[in-house]
Amino acid sequence: PLPIKENDYFQWIGAGLFLALGIGFLLTIWVYVLRVSVARKTVELAREKANLHALIQSIPDLVWVKDVNGIYLNCNPCFERLYGAPLSRIVGKTDFDFVSPDMAAMFRENDRLALESGQPRSNEEWLTFADTGECRLFETTKTAVTDADGRILGVLGIARDISDRHAMELLEKRSSRVLKLLSDCNNILARAETEAALLEAVCRLIVDSGGYAMAWIGFAVQDEKKTVQPVACWGDDAGYLARVFI
C-alpha cells in the first residue's frame, strides 16, 4: 500500500468533519421545517375542526354521528332536544338507551342499510321530542363515514323537519279531492231523475271517489228539538245512524 502523508490524513479528517457538520446542519434545518409544517397543519386541523363543530352546532336540522356499532360519537343541540339529554350523556350510548326497542331496532336497520349501500340513503319517519312531547315528521338521510383509505368509520345522519310541507301536501290533496267531488256532483245532478236517487248517488260518490268510509245526508225537521232526519246514506255506518241523535 502507498504510504499516507500526514497532510493528506488531516485533509481527510477535515473533509469528514465538514461533511458531518453539513449533514448535521441540513438535518437541523429539515427537523425545523418539519416541526413548522406539523405545527401549521395542527393549527389548520384545529381551525377546521372548530369550524366544522360550529357549523354542526348552528344547523337547524338534527345532526348526529355514530360508529359502526351504533354508539353515538357526536350530535348537535337540535338532536339533544330529541333525546332530552346533553351531548355528554348521549356520547357513548345507543338508541336503545333513549327510545323503545322497536324504534331503536328500526334506526339500527336504517344505519345498516346506509353502511352497506355505500351512498346516501333517505327515509321518512315520525320522531317525538323528549323535551316537549311534540311529534314531527322528518326526512332522514344517512351516509357512511370513511377515512382516507376508504375504511368505514361510522354513519352520519341528518334529519330535516318536513311536517309543514307534509301538511301542505295533504291540504292540497284534500282540496283537489273536494273540487273533483263537486265537479262529479254536478254531473250526477244533471242525470238524476229523483231527489232520493240524487242524494244516494252523492253519498255513494263521496265514499267511492272521496275515500270516506261512510257518507250521509239529512234534512232538518221542523220540530221543537230541531232534529235532523237522515234521508240518504252510503257505506258502512256500523250502526252510527241508528244510535246518533242530532
CSV table of C-alpha atoms in Angstrom, one decimal:
chain,number,residue,atom,x,y,z
A,1,PRO,CA,0.0,0.0,0.0
A,2,LEU,CA,1.1,3.6,-0.6
A,3,PRO,CA,2.0,5.5,2.5
A,4,ILE,CA,-0.4,8.2,3.5
A,5,LYS,CA,1.2,11.6,4.1
A,6,GLU,CA,0.4,13.4,7.3
A,7,ASN,CA,-1.1,16.3,5.4
A,8,ASP,CA,-3.4,14.0,3.5
A,9,TYR,CA,-4.5,12.4,6.7
A,10,PHE,CA,-5.6,15.7,8.2
A,11,GLN,CA,-7.2,16.7,5.0
A,12,TRP,CA,-9.4,13.5,5.1
A,13,ILE,CA,-10.2,14.2,8.7
A,14,GLY,CA,-11.2,17.8,7.9
A,15,ALA,CA,-13.3,16.8,4.9
A,16,GLY,CA,-15.1,14.2,7.1
A,17,LEU,CA,-15.8,16.7,9.9
A,18,PHE,CA,-17.0,19.3,7.3
A,19,LEU,CA,-19.3,16.6,5.7
A,20,ALA,CA,-20.6,15.6,9.2
A,21,LEU,CA,-21.3,19.2,10.1
A,22,GLY,CA,-23.0,19.8,6.8
A,23,ILE,CA,-25.2,16.8,7.2
A,24,GLY,CA,-26.0,17.8,10.8
A,25,PHE,CA,-26.8,21.3,9.7
A,26,LEU,CA,-29.1,20.0,6.9
A,27,LEU,CA,-30.8,17.6,9.4
A,28,THR,CA,-31.4,20.5,11.8
A,29,ILE,CA,-33.0,22.6,9.1
A,30,TRP,CA,-35.1,19.6,8.0
A,31,VAL,CA,-36.3,19.0,11.6
A,32,TYR,CA,-37.1,22.7,12.0
A,33,VAL,CA,-39.1,22.8,8.7
A,34,LEU,CA,-40.9,19.6,9.7
A,35,ARG,CA,-41.8,21.0,13.1
A,36,VAL,CA,-43.1,24.2,11.5
A,37,SER,CA,-45.1,22.2,8.9
A,38,VAL,CA,-46.6,20.0,11.6
A,39,ALA,CA,-47.4,23.0,13.8
A,40,ARG,CA,-49.1,24.7,10.9
A,41,LYS,CA,-51.0,21.6,10.0
A,42,THR,CA,-52.1,21.2,13.6
A,43,VAL,CA,-53.4,24.7,13.7
A,44,GLU,CA,-55.2,24.2,10.4
A,45,LEU,CA,-56.8,21.0,11.5
A,46,ALA,CA,-57.8,22.6,14.8
A,47,ARG,CA,-59.3,25.5,12.9
A,48,GLU,CA,-61.2,23.2,10.5
A,49,LYS,CA,-62.4,21.1,13.4
A,50,ALA,CA,-63.6,24.3,15.2
A,51,ASN,CA,-65.3,25.5,12.0
A,52,LEU,CA,-67.0,22.1,11.5
A,53,HIS,CA,-68.1,22.0,15.1
A,54,ALA,CA,-69.6,25.5,14.8
A,55,LEU,CA,-71.3,24.5,11.6
A,56,ILE,CA,-72.9,21.4,13.1
A,57,GLN,CA,-74.0,23.3,16.2
A,58,SER,CA,-75.7,26.0,14.1
A,59,ILE,CA,-77.5,23.7,11.6
A,60,PRO,CA,-81.3,23.8,12.4
A,61,ASP,CA,-81.6,20.1,11.3
A,62,LEU,CA,-80.9,17.2,13.6
A,63,VAL,CA,-77.3,16.1,13.0
A,64,TRP,CA,-75.5,13.1,14.6
A,65,VAL,CA,-72.6,10.7,14.1
A,66,LYS,CA,-72.4,7.0,15.2
A,67,ASP,CA,-69.7,4.4,14.9
A,68,VAL,CA,-70.2,1.1,13.1
A,69,ASN,CA,-71.7,-0.4,16.3
A,70,GLY,CA,-74.4,2.3,16.7
A,71,ILE,CA,-72.6,4.2,19.5
A,72,TYR,CA,-73.1,7.9,19.4
A,73,LEU,CA,-69.9,10.0,18.8
A,74,ASN,CA,-71.3,13.4,18.3
A,75,CYS,CA,-74.6,15.4,17.8
A,76,ASN,CA,-75.9,19.0,17.7
A,77,PRO,CA,-78.2,20.8,20.1
A,78,CYS,CA,-81.3,20.0,18.0
A,79,PHE,CA,-80.6,16.3,18.4
A,80,GLU,CA,-80.1,16.9,22.1
A,81,ARG,CA,-83.7,18.1,22.3
A,82,LEU,CA,-84.9,14.9,20.6
A,83,TYR,CA,-83.5,12.7,23.3
A,84,GLY,CA,-83.8,15.3,26.1
A,85,ALA,CA,-80.2,14.9,27.1
A,86,PRO,CA,-77.0,16.9,26.7
A,87,LEU,CA,-74.2,15.7,24.4
A,88,SER,CA,-72.2,14.4,27.4
A,89,ARG,CA,-75.0,11.9,28.2
A,90,ILE,CA,-75.6,10.9,24.6
A,91,VAL,CA,-72.0,10.2,23.5
A,92,GLY,CA,-71.1,6.5,24.3
A,93,LYS,CA,-74.8,5.5,24.3
A,94,THR,CA,-77.0,3.8,21.6
A,95,ASP,CA,-80.6,4.3,20.5
A,96,PHE,CA,-81.7,1.6,22.8
A,97,ASP,CA,-80.8,3.8,25.8
A,98,PHE,CA,-83.3,6.5,24.7
A,99,VAL,CA,-86.2,5.1,22.6
A,100,SER,CA,-88.4,1.9,22.5
A,101,PRO,CA,-86.7,-1.3,21.4
A,102,ASP,CA,-88.8,-1.4,18.2
A,103,MET,CA,-87.9,2.1,17.2
A,104,ALA,CA,-84.2,1.6,18.2
A,105,ALA,CA,-84.1,-1.5,16.0
A,106,MET,CA,-85.6,0.4,13.1
A,107,PHE,CA,-82.9,3.1,13.5
A,108,ARG,CA,-80.2,0.5,13.5
A,109,GLU,CA,-81.6,-1.3,10.5
A,110,ASN,CA,-81.5,2.0,8.6
A,111,ASP,CA,-77.9,2.5,9.7
A,112,ARG,CA,-77.0,-0.9,8.4
A,113,LEU,CA,-78.6,-0.2,5.0
A,114,ALA,CA,-76.8,3.1,4.7
A,115,LEU,CA,-73.4,1.5,5.6
A,116,GLU,CA,-74.0,-1.4,3.1
A,117,SER,CA,-75.2,0.8,0.2
A,118,GLY,CA,-72.1,3.0,0.1
A,119,GLN,CA,-74.2,6.0,-0.8
A,120,PRO,CA,-76.7,8.4,1.0
A,121,ARG,CA,-80.0,6.8,1.9
A,122,SER,CA,-83.1,8.6,2.8
A,123,ASN,CA,-86.4,7.7,4.5
A,124,GLU,CA,-89.3,9.5,6.3
A,125,GLU,CA,-90.0,8.9,10.0
A,126,TRP,CA,-92.1,10.4,12.8
A,127,LEU,CA,-90.0,11.5,15.7
A,128,THR,CA,-91.2,12.6,19.2
A,129,PHE,CA,-89.1,15.2,21.1
A,130,ALA,CA,-88.4,14.2,24.6
A,131,ASP,CA,-88.3,17.8,25.8
A,132,THR,CA,-91.8,18.8,24.6
A,133,GLY,CA,-93.5,15.6,23.6
A,134,GLU,CA,-94.2,17.0,20.2
A,135,CYS,CA,-94.3,14.5,17.3
A,136,ARG,CA,-92.9,15.8,13.9
A,137,LEU,CA,-92.3,14.2,10.5
A,138,PHE,CA,-88.7,14.2,9.4
A,139,GLU,CA,-86.8,13.3,6.2
A,140,THR,CA,-83.7,11.5,7.4
A,141,THR,CA,-80.6,11.0,5.3
A,142,LYS,CA,-77.8,8.7,6.4
A,143,THR,CA,-74.4,8.1,4.8
A,144,ALA,CA,-71.3,6.1,5.6
A,145,VAL,CA,-68.3,8.0,7.1
A,146,THR,CA,-64.9,6.7,5.8
A,147,ASP,CA,-61.3,7.5,6.4
A,148,ALA,CA,-58.7,8.4,3.7
A,149,ASP,CA,-58.2,4.7,2.9
A,150,GLY,CA,-61.9,4.1,2.4
A,151,ARG,CA,-62.4,2.2,5.7
A,152,ILE,CA,-65.9,2.7,7.2
A,153,LEU,CA,-65.7,4.6,10.5
A,154,GLY,CA,-69.4,5.0,11.1
A,155,VAL,CA,-72.6,6.7,9.9
A,156,LEU,CA,-73.6,10.4,9.6
A,157,GLY,CA,-77.3,11.3,10.0
A,158,ILE,CA,-79.1,14.5,9.1
A,159,ALA,CA,-82.9,14.8,9.7
A,160,ARG,CA,-84.9,17.7,8.3
A,161,ASP,CA,-88.4,18.6,9.7
A,162,ILE,CA,-90.9,18.3,6.8
A,163,SER,CA,-94.1,18.4,8.9
A,164,ASP,CA,-95.2,21.7,7.4
A,165,ARG,CA,-94.5,20.5,3.9
A,166,HIS,CA,-96.4,17.3,4.6
A,167,ALA,CA,-99.4,19.2,6.0
A,168,MET,CA,-99.5,21.4,2.9
A,169,GLU,CA,-99.3,18.4,0.6
A,170,LEU,CA,-102.2,16.8,2.5
A,171,LEU,CA,-104.2,20.0,2.3
A,172,GLU,CA,-103.6,20.2,-1.5
A,173,LYS,CA,-104.7,16.6,-2.0
A,174,ARG,CA,-107.8,17.2,0.1
A,175,SER,CA,-108.6,20.4,-1.8
A,176,SER,CA,-108.2,18.6,-5.1
A,177,ARG,CA,-110.4,15.8,-3.9
A,178,VAL,CA,-113.1,18.2,-2.8
A,179,LEU,CA,-113.0,20.0,-6.2
A,180,LYS,CA,-113.3,16.7,-8.0
A,181,LEU,CA,-116.2,15.7,-5.9
A,182,LEU,CA,-118.0,19.0,-6.6
A,183,SER,CA,-117.5,18.5,-10.3
A,184,ASP,CA,-118.7,14.9,-10.2
A,185,CYS,CA,-121.7,16.0,-8.1
A,186,ASN,CA,-122.7,18.5,-10.9
A,187,ASN,CA,-122.6,15.6,-13.4
A,188,ILE,CA,-124.9,13.5,-11.1
A,189,LEU,CA,-127.2,16.4,-10.7
A,190,ALA,CA,-127.7,16.6,-14.4
A,191,ARG,CA,-128.5,12.9,-14.7
A,192,ALA,CA,-130.6,12.2,-11.6
A,193,GLU,CA,-134.3,11.7,-12.1
A,194,THR,CA,-135.5,11.9,-8.5
A,195,GLU,CA,-134.3,13.6,-5.3
A,196,ALA,CA,-133.8,10.3,-3.5
A,197,ALA,CA,-131.7,8.9,-6.3
A,198,LEU,CA,-129.7,12.2,-6.4
A,199,LEU,CA,-128.9,12.1,-2.7
A,200,GLU,CA,-128.0,8.4,-2.7
A,201,ALA,CA,-125.7,8.9,-5.7
A,202,VAL,CA,-124.0,11.8,-4.0
A,203,CYS,CA,-123.3,9.7,-0.8
A,204,ARG,CA,-122.0,6.9,-3.0
A,205,LEU,CA,-119.7,9.2,-4.9
A,206,ILE,CA,-118.3,10.6,-1.6
A,207,VAL,CA,-117.5,7.1,-0.4
A,208,ASP,CA,-116.2,5.6,-3.7
A,209,SER,CA,-114.3,8.5,-5.1
A,210,GLY,CA,-113.6,10.6,-2.0
A,211,GLY,CA,-112.2,7.7,0.0
A,212,TYR,CA,-114.5,8.1,3.0
A,213,ALA,CA,-115.9,5.1,4.9
A,214,MET,CA,-119.4,6.4,5.1
A,215,ALA,CA,-121.4,9.4,4.0
A,216,TRP,CA,-125.0,10.5,4.8
A,217,ILE,CA,-127.3,13.4,4.1
A,218,GLY,CA,-130.0,14.7,6.4
A,219,PHE,CA,-132.8,17.2,6.3
A,220,ALA,CA,-133.8,19.5,9.2
A,221,VAL,CA,-137.2,18.6,10.8
A,222,GLN,CA,-139.4,21.4,11.7
A,223,ASP,CA,-140.0,20.4,15.3
A,224,GLU,CA,-139.2,21.9,18.8
A,225,LYS,CA,-136.0,19.9,19.1
A,226,LYS,CA,-134.8,21.0,15.6
A,227,THR,CA,-133.7,17.5,14.8
A,228,VAL,CA,-132.0,16.3,11.6
A,229,GLN,CA,-133.6,13.3,9.8
A,230,PRO,CA,-131.2,11.1,7.7
A,231,VAL,CA,-132.6,10.7,4.2
A,232,ALA,CA,-129.7,9.1,2.3
A,233,CYS,CA,-126.6,7.0,3.2
A,234,TRP,CA,-123.9,5.0,1.6
A,235,GLY,CA,-121.0,2.9,3.1
A,236,ASP,CA,-120.6,1.1,6.4
A,237,ASP,CA,-122.0,3.2,9.2
A,238,ALA,CA,-121.5,0.5,11.8
A,239,GLY,CA,-124.9,1.4,13.3
A,240,TYR,CA,-124.0,5.0,13.6
A,241,LEU,CA,-127.2,6.5,12.2
A,242,ALA,CA,-129.3,4.2,14.4
A,243,ARG,CA,-127.5,5.5,17.5
A,244,VAL,CA,-126.9,9.1,16.8
A,245,PHE,CA,-129.5,11.8,17.6
A,246,ILE,CA,-129.0,15.2,16.0
